[in-house]
Amino acid sequence: MRLTRREALGLAGAAALAPLATLDARAQSASPAPPASPVARPRTRLAVSTYSYWHFKTEKYPIERVIDQAAALGFDGVEILHRQMADESVPYVMGLKRQAFRNGLDLVMLSIHQDFVDPDPAARKKDVDHTIHCIQLASDLGISCIRLNSGRWNTIASFDDLMKVKGDEPPIPGYTDEDAFKWCIESIEACLPVAEKAGVMLALENHWGLTTRPQNLLRIVNAIHSPWLGINLDTGNFAMDPYAGLEMLAPQAVIVQAKTYYGGGEWYTLDLDYKRIAAILRNAGFKGYVSLEMEGKESPETAVPKSLEVLRTAFRG
């Protein structure tokens, strides 16, 4: 085959450049690879509970205003206290859902109240029905988690008096905590099929009563052993050393409520080290929402922004 003069010159040029390309490739292969970028720590998402603005003692603070405040301050989500809702009408519920979406906020948990520690089966059934109703309400709001309470014996009538003894109240005469565990486990199990169908997690809180002690809470959760039941870990609800309690519960936490007490607590005040708490949660592999519960007497207009800065520094610093 005869080559044209142009083709011959092209082949000659390529041959001349080939050694240079080989040397360049060898140089690149001999150069050390650039250091791998460090794996970024997952960004902890921060929410605020509407409870931070209303502690049951005054006129209800509108949830709509909490949503606006949360967006303005830079929170990622809002936790709704069920008893703070104005009503459960469709326009109101859908309005909250729309407002959160328009503000770029998640609605992260619906905090509800129930009491499964009651010897009366009818009373327990009433609270099971209430919980099932709230599972559907959460689903309507686009919320993937509801807070559960175990309940308590109510042998100490006043919640203020219960706080004075750090949630440790005696059983009703004739009954023991073993009865309470049985009732609580059976009641939660009755709610789980509905929760699974609705795609709503049940998060049992270390709240005052049967779950005051972390080991009691773990006993209930481990006995049920459902992927739809986890722990709502409240940093302020420990009668013992809070850090030891946090380490016990953190591996099964699906959401965290972070207490602050600016202006002095409504019932008590704790000096919590949130950098230490953040490390405990990180070591336990926690990846969920941390929701602020400001429980101090200072105005939420000033206390919530200060609390947010504390959480940002601890969890994102």
mmCIF file with all atom_site columns, N, CA, C and O in Angstrom, residues 16 23 35 41 50 66 78 85 134 213 233 250 276 278 309:
data_model
loop_
_atom_site.group_PDB
_atom_site.id
_atom_site.type_symbol
_atom_site.label_atom_id
_atom_site.label_alt_id
_atom_site.label_comp_id
_atom_site.label_asym_id
_atom_site.label_entity_id
_atom_site.label_seq_id
_atom_site.pdbx_PDB_ins_code
_atom_site.Cartn_x
_atom_site.Cartn_y
_atom_site.Cartn_z
_atom_site.occupancy
_atom_site.B_iso_or_equiv
_atom_site.pdbx_formal_charge
_atom_site.auth_seq_id
_atom_site.auth_comp_id
_atom_site.auth_asym_id
_atom_site.auth_atom_id
_atom_site.pdbx_PDB_model_num
ATOM 1  N N  . ALA A 1 16  ? 7.714   9.778  16.770 1.00 0.00 ? 16  ALA A N  1
ATOM 2  C CA . ALA A 1 16  ? 8.648   10.606 17.527 1.00 0.00 ? 16  ALA A CA 1
ATOM 3  C C  . ALA A 1 16  ? 8.097   10.958 18.903 1.00 0.00 ? 16  ALA A C  1
ATOM 4  O O  . ALA A 1 16  ? 8.842   11.094 19.873 1.00 0.00 ? 16  ALA A O  1
ATOM 5  N N  . LEU A 1 23  ? 7.254   8.137  28.777 1.00 0.00 ? 23  LEU A N  1
ATOM 6  C CA . LEU A 1 23  ? 7.909   8.729  29.930 1.00 0.00 ? 23  LEU A CA 1
ATOM 7  C C  . LEU A 1 23  ? 6.910   9.463  30.820 1.00 0.00 ? 23  LEU A C  1
ATOM 8  O O  . LEU A 1 23  ? 6.971   9.405  32.053 1.00 0.00 ? 23  LEU A O  1
ATOM 9  N N  . PRO A 1 35  ? -3.684  12.549 48.763 1.00 0.00 ? 35  PRO A N  1
ATOM 10 C CA . PRO A 1 35  ? -4.299  11.980 49.971 1.00 0.00 ? 35  PRO A CA 1
ATOM 11 C C  . PRO A 1 35  ? -5.821  11.955 49.842 1.00 0.00 ? 35  PRO A C  1
ATOM 12 O O  . PRO A 1 35  ? -6.429  12.859 49.267 1.00 0.00 ? 35  PRO A O  1
ATOM 13 N N  . ARG A 1 41  ? -18.196 14.173 58.613 1.00 0.00 ? 41  ARG A N  1
ATOM 14 C CA . ARG A 1 41  ? -19.120 13.739 59.654 1.00 0.00 ? 41  ARG A CA 1
ATOM 15 C C  . ARG A 1 41  ? -20.544 14.101 59.224 1.00 0.00 ? 41  ARG A C  1
ATOM 16 O O  . ARG A 1 41  ? -20.795 15.222 58.759 1.00 0.00 ? 41  ARG A O  1
ATOM 17 N N  . THR A 1 50  ? -42.525 22.442 69.720 1.00 0.00 ? 50  THR A N  1
ATOM 18 C CA . THR A 1 50  ? -43.439 23.548 70.019 1.00 0.00 ? 50  THR A CA 1
ATOM 19 C C  . THR A 1 50  ? -43.585 23.719 71.530 1.00 0.00 ? 50  THR A C  1
ATOM 20 O O  . THR A 1 50  ? -43.924 24.809 71.999 1.00 0.00 ? 50  THR A O  1
ATOM 21 N N  . VAL A 1 66  ? -44.640 29.014 65.861 1.00 0.00 ? 66  VAL A N  1
ATOM 22 C CA . VAL A 1 66  ? -43.418 28.242 66.104 1.00 0.00 ? 66  VAL A CA 1
ATOM 23 C C  . VAL A 1 66  ? -42.765 27.866 64.777 1.00 0.00 ? 66  VAL A C  1
ATOM 24 O O  . VAL A 1 66  ? -41.536 27.948 64.626 1.00 0.00 ? 66  VAL A O  1
ATOM 25 N N  . VAL A 1 78  ? -39.529 20.773 62.997 1.00 0.00 ? 78  VAL A N  1
ATOM 26 C CA . VAL A 1 78  ? -40.372 21.135 64.132 1.00 0.00 ? 78  VAL A CA 1
ATOM 27 C C  . VAL A 1 78  ? -41.019 19.867 64.677 1.00 0.00 ? 78  VAL A C  1
ATOM 28 O O  . VAL A 1 78  ? -41.508 19.029 63.915 1.00 0.00 ? 78  VAL A O  1
ATOM 29 N N  . MET A 1 85  ? -51.977 21.625 69.810 1.00 0.00 ? 85  MET A N  1
ATOM 30 C CA . MET A 1 85  ? -52.708 21.854 68.572 1.00 0.00 ? 85  MET A CA 1
ATOM 31 C C  . MET A 1 85  ? -54.046 22.536 68.873 1.00 0.00 ? 85  MET A C  1
ATOM 32 O O  . MET A 1 85  ? -54.695 22.232 69.880 1.00 0.00 ? 85  MET A O  1
ATOM 33 N N  . CYS A 1 134 ? -53.728 8.826  67.055 1.00 0.00 ? 134 CYS A N  1
ATOM 34 C CA . CYS A 1 134 ? -52.628 9.770  66.839 1.00 0.00 ? 134 CYS A CA 1
ATOM 35 C C  . CYS A 1 134 ? -51.625 9.264  65.805 1.00 0.00 ? 134 CYS A C  1
ATOM 36 O O  . CYS A 1 134 ? -50.941 10.074 65.165 1.00 0.00 ? 134 CYS A O  1
ATOM 37 N N  . ARG A 1 213 ? -36.445 4.858  85.163 1.00 0.00 ? 213 ARG A N  1
ATOM 38 C CA . ARG A 1 213 ? -35.153 4.164  85.166 1.00 0.00 ? 213 ARG A CA 1
ATOM 39 C C  . ARG A 1 213 ? -34.843 3.644  83.762 1.00 0.00 ? 213 ARG A C  1
ATOM 40 O O  . ARG A 1 213 ? -35.679 2.982  83.145 1.00 0.00 ? 213 ARG A O  1
ATOM 41 N N  . LEU A 1 233 ? -35.097 9.647  73.303 1.00 0.00 ? 233 LEU A N  1
ATOM 42 C CA . LEU A 1 233 ? -34.117 9.872  74.368 1.00 0.00 ? 233 LEU A CA 1
ATOM 43 C C  . LEU A 1 233 ? -34.167 11.328 74.823 1.00 0.00 ? 233 LEU A C  1
ATOM 44 O O  . LEU A 1 233 ? -33.737 12.234 74.107 1.00 0.00 ? 233 LEU A O  1
ATOM 45 N N  . ALA A 1 250 ? -28.688 5.318  74.274 1.00 0.00 ? 250 ALA A N  1
ATOM 46 C CA . ALA A 1 250 ? -28.343 5.877  72.962 1.00 0.00 ? 250 ALA A CA 1
ATOM 47 C C  . ALA A 1 250 ? -28.340 4.856  71.825 1.00 0.00 ? 250 ALA A C  1
ATOM 48 O O  . ALA A 1 250 ? -28.778 5.178  70.714 1.00 0.00 ? 250 ALA A O  1
ATOM 49 N N  . ARG A 1 276 ? -20.353 16.666 75.390 1.00 0.00 ? 276 ARG A N  1
ATOM 50 C CA . ARG A 1 276 ? -20.217 15.288 75.881 1.00 0.00 ? 276 ARG A CA 1
ATOM 51 C C  . ARG A 1 276 ? -21.387 14.431 75.394 1.00 0.00 ? 276 ARG A C  1
ATOM 52 O O  . ARG A 1 276 ? -21.199 13.282 74.981 1.00 0.00 ? 276 ARG A O  1
ATOM 53 N N  . ALA A 1 278 ? -23.180 14.939 72.684 1.00 0.00 ? 278 ALA A N  1
ATOM 54 C CA . ALA A 1 278 ? -23.010 14.731 71.243 1.00 0.00 ? 278 ALA A CA 1
ATOM 55 C C  . ALA A 1 278 ? -22.030 13.599 70.971 1.00 0.00 ? 278 ALA A C  1
ATOM 56 O O  . ALA A 1 278 ? -22.236 12.774 70.071 1.00 0.00 ? 278 ALA A O  1
ATOM 57 N N  . GLU A 1 309 ? -27.910 27.845 69.510 1.00 0.00 ? 309 GLU A N  1
ATOM 58 C CA . GLU A 1 309 ? -26.470 28.061 69.356 1.00 0.00 ? 309 GLU A CA 1
ATOM 59 C C  . GLU A 1 309 ? -25.684 27.018 70.150 1.00 0.00 ? 309 GLU A C  1
ATOM 60 O O  . GLU A 1 309 ? -24.652 26.522 69.688 1.00 0.00 ? 309 GLU A O  1
#
